mmCIF file with all atom_site columns, C-alpha atoms in Angstrom:
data_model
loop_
_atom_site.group_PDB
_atom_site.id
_atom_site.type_symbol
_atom_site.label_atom_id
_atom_site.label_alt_id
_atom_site.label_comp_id
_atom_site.label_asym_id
_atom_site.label_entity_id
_atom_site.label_seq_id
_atom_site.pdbx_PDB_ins_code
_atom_site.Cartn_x
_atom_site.Cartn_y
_atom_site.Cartn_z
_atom_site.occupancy
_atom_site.B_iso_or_equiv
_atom_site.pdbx_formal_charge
_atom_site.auth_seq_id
_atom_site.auth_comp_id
_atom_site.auth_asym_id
_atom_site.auth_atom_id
_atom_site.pdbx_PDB_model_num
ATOM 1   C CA . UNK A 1 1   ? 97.446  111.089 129.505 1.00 0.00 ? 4   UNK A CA 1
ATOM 2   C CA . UNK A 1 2   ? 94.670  111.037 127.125 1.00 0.00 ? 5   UNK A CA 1
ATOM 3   C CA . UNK A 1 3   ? 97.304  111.369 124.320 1.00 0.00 ? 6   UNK A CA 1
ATOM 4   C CA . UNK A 1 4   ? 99.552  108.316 125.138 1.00 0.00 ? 7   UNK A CA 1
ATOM 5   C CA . UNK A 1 5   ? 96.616  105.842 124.845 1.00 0.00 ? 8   UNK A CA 1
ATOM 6   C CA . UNK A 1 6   ? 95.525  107.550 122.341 1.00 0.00 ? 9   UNK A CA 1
ATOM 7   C CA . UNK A 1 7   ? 98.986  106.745 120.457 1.00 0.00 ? 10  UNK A CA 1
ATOM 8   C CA . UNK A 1 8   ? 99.032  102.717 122.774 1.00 0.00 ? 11  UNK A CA 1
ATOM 9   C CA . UNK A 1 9   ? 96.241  102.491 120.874 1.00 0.00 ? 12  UNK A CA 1
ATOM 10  C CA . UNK A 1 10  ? 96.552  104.409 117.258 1.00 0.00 ? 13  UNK A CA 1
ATOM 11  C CA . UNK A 1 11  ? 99.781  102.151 116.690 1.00 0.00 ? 14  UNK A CA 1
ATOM 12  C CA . UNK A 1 12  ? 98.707  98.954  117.851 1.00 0.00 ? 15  UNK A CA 1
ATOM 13  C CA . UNK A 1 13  ? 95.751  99.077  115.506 1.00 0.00 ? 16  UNK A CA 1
ATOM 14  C CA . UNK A 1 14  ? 97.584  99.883  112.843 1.00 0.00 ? 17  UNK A CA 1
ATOM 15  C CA . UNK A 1 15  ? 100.442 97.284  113.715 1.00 0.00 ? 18  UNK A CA 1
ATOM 16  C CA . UNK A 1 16  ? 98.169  94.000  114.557 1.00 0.00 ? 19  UNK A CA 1
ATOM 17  C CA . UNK A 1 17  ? 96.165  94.721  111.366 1.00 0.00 ? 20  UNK A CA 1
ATOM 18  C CA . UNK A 1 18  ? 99.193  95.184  108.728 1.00 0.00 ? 21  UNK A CA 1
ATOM 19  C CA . UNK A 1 19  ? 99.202  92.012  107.621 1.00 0.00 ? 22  UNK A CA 1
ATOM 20  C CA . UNK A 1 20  ? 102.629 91.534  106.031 1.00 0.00 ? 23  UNK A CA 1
ATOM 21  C CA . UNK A 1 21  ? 105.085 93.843  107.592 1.00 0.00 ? 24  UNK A CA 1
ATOM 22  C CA . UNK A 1 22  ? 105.520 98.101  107.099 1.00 0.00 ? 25  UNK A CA 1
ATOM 23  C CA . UNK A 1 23  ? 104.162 98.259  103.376 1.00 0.00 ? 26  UNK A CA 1
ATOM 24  C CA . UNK A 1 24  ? 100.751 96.761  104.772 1.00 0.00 ? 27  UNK A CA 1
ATOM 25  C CA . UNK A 1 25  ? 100.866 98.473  107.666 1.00 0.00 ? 28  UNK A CA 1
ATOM 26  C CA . UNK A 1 26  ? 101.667 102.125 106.230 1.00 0.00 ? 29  UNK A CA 1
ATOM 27  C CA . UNK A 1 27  ? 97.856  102.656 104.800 1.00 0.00 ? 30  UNK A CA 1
ATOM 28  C CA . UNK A 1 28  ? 96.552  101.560 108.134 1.00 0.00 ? 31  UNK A CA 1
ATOM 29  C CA . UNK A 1 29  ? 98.828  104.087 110.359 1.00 0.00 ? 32  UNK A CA 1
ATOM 30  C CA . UNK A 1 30  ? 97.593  106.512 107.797 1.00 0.00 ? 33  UNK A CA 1
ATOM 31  C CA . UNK A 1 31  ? 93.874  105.803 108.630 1.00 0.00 ? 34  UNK A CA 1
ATOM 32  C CA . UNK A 1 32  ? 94.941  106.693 112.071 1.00 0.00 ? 35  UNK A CA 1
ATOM 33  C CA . UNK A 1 33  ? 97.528  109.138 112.134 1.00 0.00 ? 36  UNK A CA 1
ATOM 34  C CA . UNK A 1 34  ? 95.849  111.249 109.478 1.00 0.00 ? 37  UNK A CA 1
ATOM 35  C CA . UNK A 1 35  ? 91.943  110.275 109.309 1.00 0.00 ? 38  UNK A CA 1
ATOM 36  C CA . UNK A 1 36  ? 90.974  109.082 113.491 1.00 0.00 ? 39  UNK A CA 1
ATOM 37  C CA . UNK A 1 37  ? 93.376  110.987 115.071 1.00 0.00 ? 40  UNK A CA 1
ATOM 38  C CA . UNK A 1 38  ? 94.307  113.846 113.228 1.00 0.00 ? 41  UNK A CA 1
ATOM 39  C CA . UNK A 1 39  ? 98.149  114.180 114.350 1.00 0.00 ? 42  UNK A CA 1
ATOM 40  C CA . UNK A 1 40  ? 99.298  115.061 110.918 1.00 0.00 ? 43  UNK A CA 1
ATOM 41  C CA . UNK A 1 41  ? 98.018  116.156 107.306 1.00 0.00 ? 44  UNK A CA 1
ATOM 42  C CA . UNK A 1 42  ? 98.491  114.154 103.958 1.00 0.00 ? 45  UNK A CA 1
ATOM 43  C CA . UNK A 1 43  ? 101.261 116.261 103.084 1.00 0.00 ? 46  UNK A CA 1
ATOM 44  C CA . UNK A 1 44  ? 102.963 116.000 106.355 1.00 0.00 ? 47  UNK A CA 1
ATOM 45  C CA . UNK A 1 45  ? 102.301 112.306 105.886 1.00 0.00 ? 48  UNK A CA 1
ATOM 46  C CA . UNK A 1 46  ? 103.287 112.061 102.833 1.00 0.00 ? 49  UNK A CA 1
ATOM 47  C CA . UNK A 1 47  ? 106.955 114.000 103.746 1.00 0.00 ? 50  UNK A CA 1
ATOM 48  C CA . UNK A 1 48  ? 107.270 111.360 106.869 1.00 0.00 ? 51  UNK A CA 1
ATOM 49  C CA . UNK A 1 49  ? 106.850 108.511 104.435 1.00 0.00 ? 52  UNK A CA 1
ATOM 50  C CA . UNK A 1 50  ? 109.494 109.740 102.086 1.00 0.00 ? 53  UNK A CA 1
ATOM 51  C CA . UNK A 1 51  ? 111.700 110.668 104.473 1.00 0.00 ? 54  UNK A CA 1
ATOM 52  C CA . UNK A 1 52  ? 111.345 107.350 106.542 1.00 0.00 ? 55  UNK A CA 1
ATOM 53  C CA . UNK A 1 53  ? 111.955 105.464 103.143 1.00 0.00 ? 56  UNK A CA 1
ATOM 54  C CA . UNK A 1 54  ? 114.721 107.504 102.967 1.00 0.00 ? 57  UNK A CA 1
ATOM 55  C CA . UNK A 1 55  ? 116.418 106.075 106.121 1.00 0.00 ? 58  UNK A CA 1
ATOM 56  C CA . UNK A 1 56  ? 117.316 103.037 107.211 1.00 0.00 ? 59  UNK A CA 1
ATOM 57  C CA . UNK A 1 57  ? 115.423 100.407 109.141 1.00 0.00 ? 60  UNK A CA 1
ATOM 58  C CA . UNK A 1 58  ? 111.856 99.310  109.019 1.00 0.00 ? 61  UNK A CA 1
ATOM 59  C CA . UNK A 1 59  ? 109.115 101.966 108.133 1.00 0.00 ? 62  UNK A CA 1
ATOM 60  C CA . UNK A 1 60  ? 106.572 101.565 110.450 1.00 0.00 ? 63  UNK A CA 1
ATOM 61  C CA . UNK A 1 61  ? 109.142 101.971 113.454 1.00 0.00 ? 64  UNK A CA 1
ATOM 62  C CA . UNK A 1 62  ? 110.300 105.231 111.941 1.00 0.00 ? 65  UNK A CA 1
ATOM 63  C CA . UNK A 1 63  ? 106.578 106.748 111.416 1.00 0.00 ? 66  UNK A CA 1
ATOM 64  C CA . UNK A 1 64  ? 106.103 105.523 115.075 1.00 0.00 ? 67  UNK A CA 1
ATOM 65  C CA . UNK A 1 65  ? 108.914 107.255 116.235 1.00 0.00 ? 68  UNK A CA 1
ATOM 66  C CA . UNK A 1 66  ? 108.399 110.621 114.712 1.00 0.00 ? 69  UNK A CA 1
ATOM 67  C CA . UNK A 1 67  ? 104.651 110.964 115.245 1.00 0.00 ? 70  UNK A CA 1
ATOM 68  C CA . UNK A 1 68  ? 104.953 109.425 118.987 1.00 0.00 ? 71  UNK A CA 1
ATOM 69  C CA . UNK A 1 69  ? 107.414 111.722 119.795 1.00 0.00 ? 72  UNK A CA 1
ATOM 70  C CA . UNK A 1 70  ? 105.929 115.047 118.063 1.00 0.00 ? 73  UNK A CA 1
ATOM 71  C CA . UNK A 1 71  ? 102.267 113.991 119.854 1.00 0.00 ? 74  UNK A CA 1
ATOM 72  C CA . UNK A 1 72  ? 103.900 113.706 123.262 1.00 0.00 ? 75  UNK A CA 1
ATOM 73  C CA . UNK A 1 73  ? 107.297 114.416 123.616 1.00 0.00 ? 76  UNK A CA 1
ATOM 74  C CA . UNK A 1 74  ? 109.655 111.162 124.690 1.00 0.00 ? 77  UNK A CA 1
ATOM 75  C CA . UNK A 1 75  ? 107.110 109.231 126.361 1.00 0.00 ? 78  UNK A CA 1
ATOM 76  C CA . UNK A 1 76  ? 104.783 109.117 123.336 1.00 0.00 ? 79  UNK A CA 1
ATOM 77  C CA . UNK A 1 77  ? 107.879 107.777 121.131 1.00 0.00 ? 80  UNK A CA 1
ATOM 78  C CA . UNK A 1 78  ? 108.719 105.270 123.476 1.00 0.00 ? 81  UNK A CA 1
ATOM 79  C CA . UNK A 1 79  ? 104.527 103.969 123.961 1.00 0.00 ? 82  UNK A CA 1
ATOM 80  C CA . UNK A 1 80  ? 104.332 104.246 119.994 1.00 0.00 ? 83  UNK A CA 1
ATOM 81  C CA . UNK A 1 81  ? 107.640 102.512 119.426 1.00 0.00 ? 84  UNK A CA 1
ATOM 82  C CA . UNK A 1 82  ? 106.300 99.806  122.140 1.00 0.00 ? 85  UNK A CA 1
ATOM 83  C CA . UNK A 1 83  ? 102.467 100.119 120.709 1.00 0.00 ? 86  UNK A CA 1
ATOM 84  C CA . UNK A 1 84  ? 104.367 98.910  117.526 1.00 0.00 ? 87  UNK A CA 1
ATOM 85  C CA . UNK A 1 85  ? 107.020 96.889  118.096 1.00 0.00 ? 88  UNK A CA 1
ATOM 86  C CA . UNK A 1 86  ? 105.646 94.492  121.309 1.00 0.00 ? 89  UNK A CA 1
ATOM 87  C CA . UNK A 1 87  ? 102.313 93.193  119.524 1.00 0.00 ? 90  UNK A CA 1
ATOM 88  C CA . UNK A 1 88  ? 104.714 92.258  116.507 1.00 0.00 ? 91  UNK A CA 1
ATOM 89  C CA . UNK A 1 89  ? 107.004 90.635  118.239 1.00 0.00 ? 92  UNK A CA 1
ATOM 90  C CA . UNK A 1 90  ? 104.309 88.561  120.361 1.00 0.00 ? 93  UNK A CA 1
ATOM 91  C CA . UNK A 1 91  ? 102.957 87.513  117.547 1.00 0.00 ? 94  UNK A CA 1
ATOM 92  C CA . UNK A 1 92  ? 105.680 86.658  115.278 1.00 0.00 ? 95  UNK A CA 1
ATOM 93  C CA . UNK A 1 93  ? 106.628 84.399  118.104 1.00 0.00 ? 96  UNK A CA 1
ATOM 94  C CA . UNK A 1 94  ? 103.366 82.690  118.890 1.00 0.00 ? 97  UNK A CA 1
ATOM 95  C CA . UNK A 1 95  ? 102.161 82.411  115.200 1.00 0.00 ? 98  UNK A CA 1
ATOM 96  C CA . UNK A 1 96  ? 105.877 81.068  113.755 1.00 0.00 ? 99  UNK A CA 1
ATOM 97  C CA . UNK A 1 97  ? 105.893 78.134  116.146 1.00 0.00 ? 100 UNK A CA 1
ATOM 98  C CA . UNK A 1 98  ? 101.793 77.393  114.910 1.00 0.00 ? 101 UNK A CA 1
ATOM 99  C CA . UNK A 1 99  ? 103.064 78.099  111.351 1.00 0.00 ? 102 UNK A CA 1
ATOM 100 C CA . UNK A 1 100 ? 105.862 75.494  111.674 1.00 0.00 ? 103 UNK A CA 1
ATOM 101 C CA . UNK A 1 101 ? 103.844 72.926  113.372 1.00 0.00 ? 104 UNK A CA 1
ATOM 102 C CA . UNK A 1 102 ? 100.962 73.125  110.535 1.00 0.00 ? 105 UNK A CA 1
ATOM 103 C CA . UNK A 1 103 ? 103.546 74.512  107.507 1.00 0.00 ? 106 UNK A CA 1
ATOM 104 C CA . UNK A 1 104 ? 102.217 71.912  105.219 1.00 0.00 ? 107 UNK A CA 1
ATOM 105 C CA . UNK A 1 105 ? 98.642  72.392  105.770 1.00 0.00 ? 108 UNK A CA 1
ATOM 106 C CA . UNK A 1 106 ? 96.279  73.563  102.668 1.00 0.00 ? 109 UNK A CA 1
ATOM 107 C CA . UNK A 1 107 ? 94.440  75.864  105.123 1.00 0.00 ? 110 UNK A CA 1
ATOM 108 C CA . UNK A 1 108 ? 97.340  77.878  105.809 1.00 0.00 ? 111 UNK A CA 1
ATOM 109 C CA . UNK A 1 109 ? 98.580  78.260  102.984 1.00 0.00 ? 112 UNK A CA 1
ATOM 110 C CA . UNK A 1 110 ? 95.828  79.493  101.181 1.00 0.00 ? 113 UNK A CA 1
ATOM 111 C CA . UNK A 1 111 ? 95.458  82.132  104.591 1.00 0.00 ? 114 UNK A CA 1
ATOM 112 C CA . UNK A 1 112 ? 98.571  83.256  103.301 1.00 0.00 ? 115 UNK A CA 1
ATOM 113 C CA . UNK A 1 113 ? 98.591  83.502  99.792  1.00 0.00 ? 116 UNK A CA 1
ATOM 114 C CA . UNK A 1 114 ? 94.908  84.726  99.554  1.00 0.00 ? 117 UNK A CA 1
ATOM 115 C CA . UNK A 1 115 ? 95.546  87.660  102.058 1.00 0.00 ? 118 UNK A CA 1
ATOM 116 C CA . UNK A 1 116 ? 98.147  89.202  99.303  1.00 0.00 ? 119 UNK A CA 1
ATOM 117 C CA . UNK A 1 117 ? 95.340  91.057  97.207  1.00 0.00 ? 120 UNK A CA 1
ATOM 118 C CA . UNK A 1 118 ? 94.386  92.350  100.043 1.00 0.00 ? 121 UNK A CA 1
ATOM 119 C CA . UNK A 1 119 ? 97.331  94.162  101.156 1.00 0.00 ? 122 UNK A CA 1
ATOM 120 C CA . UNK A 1 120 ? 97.903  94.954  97.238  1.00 0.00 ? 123 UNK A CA 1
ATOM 121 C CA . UNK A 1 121 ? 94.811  97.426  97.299  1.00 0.00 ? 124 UNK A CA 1
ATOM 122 C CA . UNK A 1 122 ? 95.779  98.798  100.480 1.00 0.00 ? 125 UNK A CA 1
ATOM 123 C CA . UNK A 1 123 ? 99.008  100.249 98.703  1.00 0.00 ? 126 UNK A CA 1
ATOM 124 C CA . UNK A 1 124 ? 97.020  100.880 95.757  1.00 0.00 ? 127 UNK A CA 1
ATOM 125 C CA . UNK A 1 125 ? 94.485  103.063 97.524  1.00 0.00 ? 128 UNK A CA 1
ATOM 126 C CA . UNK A 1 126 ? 97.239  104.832 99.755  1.00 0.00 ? 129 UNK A CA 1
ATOM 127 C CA . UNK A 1 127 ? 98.442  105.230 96.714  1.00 0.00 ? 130 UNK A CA 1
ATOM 128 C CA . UNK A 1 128 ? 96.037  107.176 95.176  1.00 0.00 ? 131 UNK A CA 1
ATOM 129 C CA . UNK A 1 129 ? 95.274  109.666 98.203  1.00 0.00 ? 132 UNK A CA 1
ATOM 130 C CA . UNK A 1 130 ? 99.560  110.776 97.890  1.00 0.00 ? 133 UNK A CA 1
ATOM 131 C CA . UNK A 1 131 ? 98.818  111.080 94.185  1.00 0.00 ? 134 UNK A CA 1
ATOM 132 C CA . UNK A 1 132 ? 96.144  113.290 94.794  1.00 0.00 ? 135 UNK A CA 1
ATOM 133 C CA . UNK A 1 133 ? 97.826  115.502 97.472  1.00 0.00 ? 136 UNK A CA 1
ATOM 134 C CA . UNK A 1 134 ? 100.724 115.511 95.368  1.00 0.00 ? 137 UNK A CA 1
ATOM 135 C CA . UNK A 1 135 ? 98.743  116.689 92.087  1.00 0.00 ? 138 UNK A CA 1
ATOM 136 C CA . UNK A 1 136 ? 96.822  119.718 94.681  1.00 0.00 ? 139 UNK A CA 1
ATOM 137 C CA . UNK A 1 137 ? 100.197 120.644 95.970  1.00 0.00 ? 140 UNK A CA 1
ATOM 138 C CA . UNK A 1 138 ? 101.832 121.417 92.527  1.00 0.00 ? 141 UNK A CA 1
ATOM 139 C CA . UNK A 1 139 ? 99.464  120.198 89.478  1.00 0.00 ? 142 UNK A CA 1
ATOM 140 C CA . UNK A 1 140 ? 98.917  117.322 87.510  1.00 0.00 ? 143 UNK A CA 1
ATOM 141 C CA . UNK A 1 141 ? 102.281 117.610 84.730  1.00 0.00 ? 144 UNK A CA 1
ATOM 142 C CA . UNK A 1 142 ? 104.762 118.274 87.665  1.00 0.00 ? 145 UNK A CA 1
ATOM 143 C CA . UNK A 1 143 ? 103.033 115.290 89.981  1.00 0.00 ? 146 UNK A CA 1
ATOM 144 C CA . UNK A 1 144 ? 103.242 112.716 86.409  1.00 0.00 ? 147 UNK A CA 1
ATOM 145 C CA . UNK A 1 145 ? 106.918 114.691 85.522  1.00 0.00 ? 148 UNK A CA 1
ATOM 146 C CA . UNK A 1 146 ? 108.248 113.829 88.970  1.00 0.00 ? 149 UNK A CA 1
ATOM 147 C CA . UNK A 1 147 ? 106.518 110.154 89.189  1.00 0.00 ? 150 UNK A CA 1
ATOM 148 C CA . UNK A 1 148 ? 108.279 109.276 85.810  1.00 0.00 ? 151 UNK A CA 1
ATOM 149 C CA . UNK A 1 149 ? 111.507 110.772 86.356  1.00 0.00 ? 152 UNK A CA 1
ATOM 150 C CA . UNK A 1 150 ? 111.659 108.603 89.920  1.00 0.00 ? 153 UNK A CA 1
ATOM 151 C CA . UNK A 1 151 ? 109.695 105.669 88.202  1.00 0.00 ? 154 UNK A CA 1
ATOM 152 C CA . UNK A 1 152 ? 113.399 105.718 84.960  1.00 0.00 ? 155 UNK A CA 1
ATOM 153 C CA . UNK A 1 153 ? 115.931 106.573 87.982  1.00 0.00 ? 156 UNK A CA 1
ATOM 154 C CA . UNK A 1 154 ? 114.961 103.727 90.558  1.00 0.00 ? 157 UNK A CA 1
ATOM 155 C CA . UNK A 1 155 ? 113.437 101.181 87.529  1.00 0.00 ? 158 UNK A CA 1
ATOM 156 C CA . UNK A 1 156 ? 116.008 101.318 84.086  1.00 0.00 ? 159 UNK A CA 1
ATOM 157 C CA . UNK A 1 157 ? 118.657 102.780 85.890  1.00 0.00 ? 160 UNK A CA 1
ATOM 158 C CA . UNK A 1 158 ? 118.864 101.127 89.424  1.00 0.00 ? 161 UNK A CA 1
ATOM 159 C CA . UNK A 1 159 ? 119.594 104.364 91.616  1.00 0.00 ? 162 UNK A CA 1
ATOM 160 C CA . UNK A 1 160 ? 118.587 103.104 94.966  1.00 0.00 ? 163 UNK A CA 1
ATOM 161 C CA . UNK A 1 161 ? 114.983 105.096 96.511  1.00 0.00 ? 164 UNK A CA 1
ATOM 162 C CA . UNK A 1 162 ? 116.717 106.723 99.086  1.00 0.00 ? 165 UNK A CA 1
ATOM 163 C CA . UNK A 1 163 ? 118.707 109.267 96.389  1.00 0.00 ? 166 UNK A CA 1
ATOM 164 C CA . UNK A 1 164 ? 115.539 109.587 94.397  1.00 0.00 ? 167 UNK A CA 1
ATOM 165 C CA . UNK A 1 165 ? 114.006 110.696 97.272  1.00 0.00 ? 168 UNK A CA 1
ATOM 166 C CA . UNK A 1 166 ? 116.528 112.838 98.200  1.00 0.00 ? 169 UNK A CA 1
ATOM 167 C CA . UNK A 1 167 ? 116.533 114.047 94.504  1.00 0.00 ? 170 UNK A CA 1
ATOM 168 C CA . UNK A 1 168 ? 113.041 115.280 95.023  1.00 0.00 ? 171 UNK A CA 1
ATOM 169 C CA . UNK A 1 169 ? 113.553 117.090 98.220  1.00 0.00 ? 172 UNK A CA 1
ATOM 170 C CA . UNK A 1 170 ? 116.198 119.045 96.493  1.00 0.00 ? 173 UNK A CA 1
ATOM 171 C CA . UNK A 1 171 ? 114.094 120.185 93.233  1.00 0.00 ? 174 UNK A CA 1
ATOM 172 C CA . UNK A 1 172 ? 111.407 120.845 95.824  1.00 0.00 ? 175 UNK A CA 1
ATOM 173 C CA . UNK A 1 173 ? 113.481 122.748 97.714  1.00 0.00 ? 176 UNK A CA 1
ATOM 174 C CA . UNK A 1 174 ? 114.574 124.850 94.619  1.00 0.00 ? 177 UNK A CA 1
ATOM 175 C CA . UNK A 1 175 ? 112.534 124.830 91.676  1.00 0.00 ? 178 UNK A CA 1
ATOM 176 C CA . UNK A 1 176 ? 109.037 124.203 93.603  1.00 0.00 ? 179 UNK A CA 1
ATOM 177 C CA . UNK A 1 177 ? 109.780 127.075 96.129  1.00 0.00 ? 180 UNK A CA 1
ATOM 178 C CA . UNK A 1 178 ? 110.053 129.675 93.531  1.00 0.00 ? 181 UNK A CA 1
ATOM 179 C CA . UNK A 1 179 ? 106.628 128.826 91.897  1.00 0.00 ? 182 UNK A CA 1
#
């Protein structure tokens, strides 16, 4: 019991906080999946994450899903699923009708645009933790190798995320295993 408010509560943190959809919301689930509660490691994190971004459909969901269900079986996916979907949809409700009614006010637009930096060094600092399990896990060339070969694949040469991703599981798979 103490589990599923444990995750109620976990998810809807980390949901009614990310400002700005699953990219804002990914460092905060971190804080509590990895740092409060201690469900999962970086690494394990980190694998969710890719593999998530690797599927279809909105992240947060996804990491909701997984860790819900591998806390407490089917009722903790459904309460984190609900923990993060409900206070989302509540809100996008309530705040879009205040949003349309005041959409030409200076005050909220400046909420909106001056939030952004914000959320910015969110990613930026969740960033830098997956760099840093990444370059612990293997070692600094292989972590900058891998982050530039992913960085010419998905940037100069358009292969969608989802292969590169899968690319990497693969040479993990192979070439990291035997090291």
């Amino acid at each position: 019991m103490v589990d599923w408010l444990d995750l109620i509560i976990g998810f809807f943190v980390a949901n009614v906080l990310g400002y700005g959809g699953g990219p804002a919301s990914i460092p905060l689930m971190y804080n509590q999946i990895v740092t409060h509660y201690g469900w999962t490691n970086d690494a394990e994190f980190s694998n969710i994450l890719a593999l998530g971004n690797a599927l279809p459909g909105p992240i947060a969901t996804k990491i909701a899903a997984f860790i819900g269900y591998d806390v407490a079986g089917w009722p903790g996916l459904v309460l984190a699923l609900a923990a993060t979907i409900v206070p989302s949809a509540v809100a996008l409700i309530f705040l879009l009708k205040l949003l349309q009614k005041h959409r030409q006010s200076p005050i909220v637009k400046g909420m909106t645009l001056l939030v952004q930096p914000v959320v910015a060094i969110m990613m930026v600092l969740l960033t830098w933790q997956m760099v840093d399990t990444s370059i612990h896990s293997t070692n600094l060339w292989q972590t900058l190798g891998i982050a530039a070969v992913a960085y010419w694949l998905m940037e100069r040469k358009k292969v969608h995320p989802a292969i590169v991703i899968c690319i990497a599981f693969v040479y993990g798979g192979t070439v990291l295993a035997h090291i």
